[in-house]
Each structure stands twice: as structure tokens, then as C-alpha cells.
Tab-separated table of C-alpha atoms in Angstrom:
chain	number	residue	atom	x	y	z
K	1	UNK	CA	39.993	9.353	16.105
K	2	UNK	CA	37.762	9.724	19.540
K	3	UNK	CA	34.280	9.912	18.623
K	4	UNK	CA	31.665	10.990	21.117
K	5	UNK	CA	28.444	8.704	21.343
K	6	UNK	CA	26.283	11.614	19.252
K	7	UNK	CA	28.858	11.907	16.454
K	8	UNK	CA	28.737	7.783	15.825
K	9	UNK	CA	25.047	7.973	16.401
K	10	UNK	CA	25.244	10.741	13.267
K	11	UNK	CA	27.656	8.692	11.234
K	12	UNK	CA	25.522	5.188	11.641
K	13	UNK	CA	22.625	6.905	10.392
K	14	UNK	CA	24.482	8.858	7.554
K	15	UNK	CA	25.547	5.406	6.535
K	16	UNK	CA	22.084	3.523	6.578
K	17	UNK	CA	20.476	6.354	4.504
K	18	UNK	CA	23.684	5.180	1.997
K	19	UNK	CA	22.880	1.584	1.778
K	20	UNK	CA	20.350	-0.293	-1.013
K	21	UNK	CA	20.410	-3.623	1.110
K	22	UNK	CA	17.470	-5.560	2.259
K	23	UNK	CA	19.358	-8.045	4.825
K	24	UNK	CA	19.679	-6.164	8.185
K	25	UNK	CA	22.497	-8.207	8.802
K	26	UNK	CA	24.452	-7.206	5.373
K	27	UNK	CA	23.668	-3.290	6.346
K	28	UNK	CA	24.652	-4.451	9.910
K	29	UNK	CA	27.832	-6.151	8.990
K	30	UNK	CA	29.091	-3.232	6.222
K	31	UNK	CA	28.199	-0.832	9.608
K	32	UNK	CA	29.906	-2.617	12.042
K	33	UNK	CA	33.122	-2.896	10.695
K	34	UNK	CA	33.853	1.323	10.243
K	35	UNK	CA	36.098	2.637	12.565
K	36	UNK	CA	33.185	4.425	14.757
K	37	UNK	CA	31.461	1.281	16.054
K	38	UNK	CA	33.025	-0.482	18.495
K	39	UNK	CA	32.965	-4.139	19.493
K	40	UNK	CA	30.763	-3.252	22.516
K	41	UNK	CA	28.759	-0.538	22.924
K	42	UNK	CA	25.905	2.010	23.137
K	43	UNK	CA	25.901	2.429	19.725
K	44	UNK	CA	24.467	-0.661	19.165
K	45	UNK	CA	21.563	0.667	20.779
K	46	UNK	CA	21.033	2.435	17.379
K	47	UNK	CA	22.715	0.580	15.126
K	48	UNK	CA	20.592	-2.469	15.487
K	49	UNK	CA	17.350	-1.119	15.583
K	50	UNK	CA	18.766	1.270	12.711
K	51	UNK	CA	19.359	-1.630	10.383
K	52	UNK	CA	15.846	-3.118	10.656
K	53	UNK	CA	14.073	-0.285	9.444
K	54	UNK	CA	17.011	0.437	6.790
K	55	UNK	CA	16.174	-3.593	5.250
K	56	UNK	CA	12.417	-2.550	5.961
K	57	UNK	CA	12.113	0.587	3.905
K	58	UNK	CA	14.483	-0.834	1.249
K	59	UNK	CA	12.304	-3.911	1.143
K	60	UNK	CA	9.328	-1.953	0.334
K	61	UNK	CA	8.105	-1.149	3.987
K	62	UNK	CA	5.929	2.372	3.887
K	63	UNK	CA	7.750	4.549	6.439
K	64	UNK	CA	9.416	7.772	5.872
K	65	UNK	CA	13.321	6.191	6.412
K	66	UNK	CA	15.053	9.813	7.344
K	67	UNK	CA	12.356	10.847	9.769
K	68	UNK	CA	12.285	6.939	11.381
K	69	UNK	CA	16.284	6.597	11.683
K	70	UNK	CA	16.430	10.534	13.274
K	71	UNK	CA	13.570	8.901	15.533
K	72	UNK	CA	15.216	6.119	16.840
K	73	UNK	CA	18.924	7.775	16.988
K	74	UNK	CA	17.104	10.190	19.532
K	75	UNK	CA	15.715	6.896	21.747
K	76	UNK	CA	19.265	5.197	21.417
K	77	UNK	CA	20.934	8.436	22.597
K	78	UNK	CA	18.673	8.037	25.769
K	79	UNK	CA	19.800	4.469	26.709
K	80	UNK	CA	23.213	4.438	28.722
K	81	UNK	CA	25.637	1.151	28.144
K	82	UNK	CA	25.601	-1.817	29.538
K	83	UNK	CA	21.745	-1.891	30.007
K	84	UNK	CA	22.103	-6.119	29.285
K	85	UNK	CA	24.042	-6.665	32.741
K	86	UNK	CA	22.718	-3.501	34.799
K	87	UNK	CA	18.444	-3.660	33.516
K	88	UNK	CA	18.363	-7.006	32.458
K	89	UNK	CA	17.344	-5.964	29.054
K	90	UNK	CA	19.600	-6.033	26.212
K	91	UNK	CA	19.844	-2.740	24.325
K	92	UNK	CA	20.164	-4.808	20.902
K	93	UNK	CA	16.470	-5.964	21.612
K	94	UNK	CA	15.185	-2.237	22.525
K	95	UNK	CA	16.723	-0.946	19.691
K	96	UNK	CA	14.551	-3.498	17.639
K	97	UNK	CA	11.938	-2.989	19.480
K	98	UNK	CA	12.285	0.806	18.901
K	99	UNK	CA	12.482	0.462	15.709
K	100	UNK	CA	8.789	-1.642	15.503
K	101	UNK	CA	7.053	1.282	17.435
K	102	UNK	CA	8.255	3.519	14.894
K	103	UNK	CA	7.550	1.370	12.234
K	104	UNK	CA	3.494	1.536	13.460
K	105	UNK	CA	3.566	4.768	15.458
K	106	UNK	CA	2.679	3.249	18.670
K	107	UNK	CA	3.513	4.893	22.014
K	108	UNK	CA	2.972	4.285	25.624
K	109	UNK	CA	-1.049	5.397	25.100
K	110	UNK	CA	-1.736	3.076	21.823
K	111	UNK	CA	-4.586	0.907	22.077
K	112	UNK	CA	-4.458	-2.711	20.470
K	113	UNK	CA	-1.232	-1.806	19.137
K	114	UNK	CA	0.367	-0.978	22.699
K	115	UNK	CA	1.767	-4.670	23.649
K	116	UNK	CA	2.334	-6.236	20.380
K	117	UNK	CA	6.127	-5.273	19.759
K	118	UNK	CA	6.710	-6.347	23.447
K	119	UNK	CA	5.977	-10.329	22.055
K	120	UNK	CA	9.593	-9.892	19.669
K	121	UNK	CA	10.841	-8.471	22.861
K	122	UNK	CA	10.504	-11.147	25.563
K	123	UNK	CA	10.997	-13.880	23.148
K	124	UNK	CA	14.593	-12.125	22.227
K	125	UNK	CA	15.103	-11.960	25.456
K	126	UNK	CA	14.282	-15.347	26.386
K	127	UNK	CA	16.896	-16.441	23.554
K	128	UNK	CA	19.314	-14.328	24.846
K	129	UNK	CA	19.059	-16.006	27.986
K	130	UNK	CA	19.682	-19.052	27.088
K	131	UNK	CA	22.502	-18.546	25.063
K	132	UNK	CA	24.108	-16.741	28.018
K	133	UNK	CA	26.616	-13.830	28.748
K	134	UNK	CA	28.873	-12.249	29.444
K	135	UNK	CA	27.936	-9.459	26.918
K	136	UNK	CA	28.504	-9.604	23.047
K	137	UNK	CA	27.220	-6.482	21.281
K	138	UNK	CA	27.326	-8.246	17.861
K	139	UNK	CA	25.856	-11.857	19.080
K	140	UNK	CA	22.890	-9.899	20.262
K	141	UNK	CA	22.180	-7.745	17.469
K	142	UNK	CA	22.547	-10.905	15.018
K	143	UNK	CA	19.816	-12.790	17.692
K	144	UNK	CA	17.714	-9.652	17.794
K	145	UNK	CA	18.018	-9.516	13.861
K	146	UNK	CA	17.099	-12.636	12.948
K	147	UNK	CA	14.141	-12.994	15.826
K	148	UNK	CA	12.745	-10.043	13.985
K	149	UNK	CA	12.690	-11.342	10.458
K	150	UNK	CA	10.114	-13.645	10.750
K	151	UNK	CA	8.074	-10.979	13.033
K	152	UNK	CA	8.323	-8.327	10.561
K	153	UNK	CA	6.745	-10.680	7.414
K	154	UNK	CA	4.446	-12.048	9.944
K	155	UNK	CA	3.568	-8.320	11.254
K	156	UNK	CA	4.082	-6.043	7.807
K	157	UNK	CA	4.069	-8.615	5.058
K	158	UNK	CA	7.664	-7.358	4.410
K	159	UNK	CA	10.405	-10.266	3.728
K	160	UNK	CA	13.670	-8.976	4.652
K	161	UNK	CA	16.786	-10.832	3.347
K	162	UNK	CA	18.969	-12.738	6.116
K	163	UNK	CA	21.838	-15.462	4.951
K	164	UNK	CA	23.442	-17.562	7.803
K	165	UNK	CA	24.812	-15.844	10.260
K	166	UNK	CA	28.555	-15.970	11.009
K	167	UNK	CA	30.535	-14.113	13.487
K	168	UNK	CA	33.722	-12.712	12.344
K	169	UNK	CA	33.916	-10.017	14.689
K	170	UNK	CA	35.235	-12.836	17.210
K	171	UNK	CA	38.846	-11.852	17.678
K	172	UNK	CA	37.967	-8.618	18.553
K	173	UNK	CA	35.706	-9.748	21.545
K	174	UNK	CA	37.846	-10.850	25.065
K	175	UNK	CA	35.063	-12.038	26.214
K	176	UNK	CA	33.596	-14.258	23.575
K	177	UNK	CA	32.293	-17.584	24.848
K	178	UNK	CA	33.507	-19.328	21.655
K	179	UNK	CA	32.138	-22.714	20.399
K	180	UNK	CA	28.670	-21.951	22.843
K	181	UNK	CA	27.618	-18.469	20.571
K	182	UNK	CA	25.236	-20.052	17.722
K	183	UNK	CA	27.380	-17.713	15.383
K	184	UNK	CA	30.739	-18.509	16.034
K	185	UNK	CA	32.086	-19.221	12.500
């Protein structure tokens, strides 16, 4: 089946409301593998951003998890694909870093609060960088994921759940770069 971007936006969101977990990775993985994500992809832009606040709210994190994942599905939608090789900002890390703003309800007018979730940001980015490209959906969202973990107990006092990280979506990627990804299993 042909799904259009809004209707796997839907389903990824119907699934994380599903899901007990408290490793964004786990949630990620168990996501990741139904037939309406694809190996690259916009929906990542939701997904990944998706699964933090899904291990957040399961891990005890005070934020209204229906209203947050509606939230960011409606910023995700706005992003187009390929934003890593056309902005120069990967939409794994926005979706993250989506995800943090909602977490504290910060905007573009908050005060103290304004530049704080832009520190995960540039440092994922700056990993990102140095692992190079070309693109890998799932490589960045398991970067973005696990720069965030020690963020969000730093940040929130929240200790999400994240095992060692190993790619098995690497068949499915023609462009993986192989023994250079820090996940390739």
C-alpha cells in the first residue's frame, strides 16, 4: 500500500500512544520496521522526535503525551525531505529538538528558555558531521537519540532507557557507508 506523508504521520503516532517502552530507540526500532516508514524519509522528521517524548512520558516525564505527539506531527508535516543535504540541518535533530520545545513550552519569544534546546542541536549536528553522509535516516535518528539521553536527565531529571545501538536496517540502505557508521552491526 501507497501511503501519503499525513496518513504515516497518523499511523506513527497511533503507534507511540500504543507502546509502554522507555528506550526511544526500542519504540524507534518496533516503529521503524512497519510497512509505513521507509528507509529514508520525511517521516523521520516525526518519528524521531515522536519517540523521545513517547520514552519521556513513559519514563515519568509530566507532559500531556496525546496533545505533545499531535504537536510535533503538525511541525514534522511542515518540514519537506531531504532538509540534511538541501538546509544543512538534519530533520532527525529538528525533530528532537521539536520535541524539547514541546517538552518545556518554549517558542520563538521564550526568555531564558529560548536557546537552550539549540545546545542538543548543534552538538548533534556537529556529530553528524563528523560521521559524514550521504544520508541515513536511521543512523541519524539513533545519533540524535542517544545525544538526547544524557540531555534529557541532565535537563528533566528523566533517565530514559538506551542499550547499544546496532543497525540492522543496513541492507535496506544503498547508500550505507558500512564499517564508518558507529552502528553498523
Amino acid at each position: 500500500m501507497e501511503y501519503t506523508m499525513e496518513q504515516r504521520a497518523a499511523l506513527i503516532i497511533d503507534e507511540c500512544e500504543k507502546i509502554k517502552s522507555t528506550s526511544p530507540y526500542e519504540i524507534f526500532h518496533d516503529i521503524a520496521k512497519k510497512d509505513f516508514v521507509r528507509i529514508h524519509g520525511p517521516e523521520h522528521h516525526i518519528l524521531d522526535g515522536a519517540c523521545i517524548l513517547t520514552a519521556f512520558y513513559n519514563a515519568g516525564g509530566k507532559i500531556n503525551l496525546s496533545e505533545a505527539l499531535n504537536k510535533l506531527m503538525f511541525e514534522g508535516l511542515r518540514m519537506p525531505g531531504a532538509t540534511c543535504g538541501l538546509w544543512g540541518v538534519c530533520g532527525a535533530v529538528t525533530s528532537i529538538g521539536a520535541a524539547l520545545a514541546i517538552i518545556d513550552g518554549t517558542g520563538p519569544l521564550s526568555g531564558e528558555d529560548w536557546g537552550s534546546h539549540m545546545k542538543y542541536t548543534s552538538a548533534t549536528l556537529a556529530k553528524l558531521s563528523e560521521i559524514g553522509g550521504p544520508r541515513c535516516c536511521k543512523r541519524d535518528a539513533f545519533a540524535a537519540m542517544e545525544q538526547s539521553i544524557g540531555y534529557i536527565a541532565e535537563r528533566y531529571g528523566v533517565a530514559l532507557d538506551m542499550p547499544i545501538i546496532k543497525c540492522d536496517f543496513f541492507l535496506l540502505n544503498k547508500q550505507c557507508i558500512g564499517e564508518k557508521c558507529p552502528y553498523n552491526s
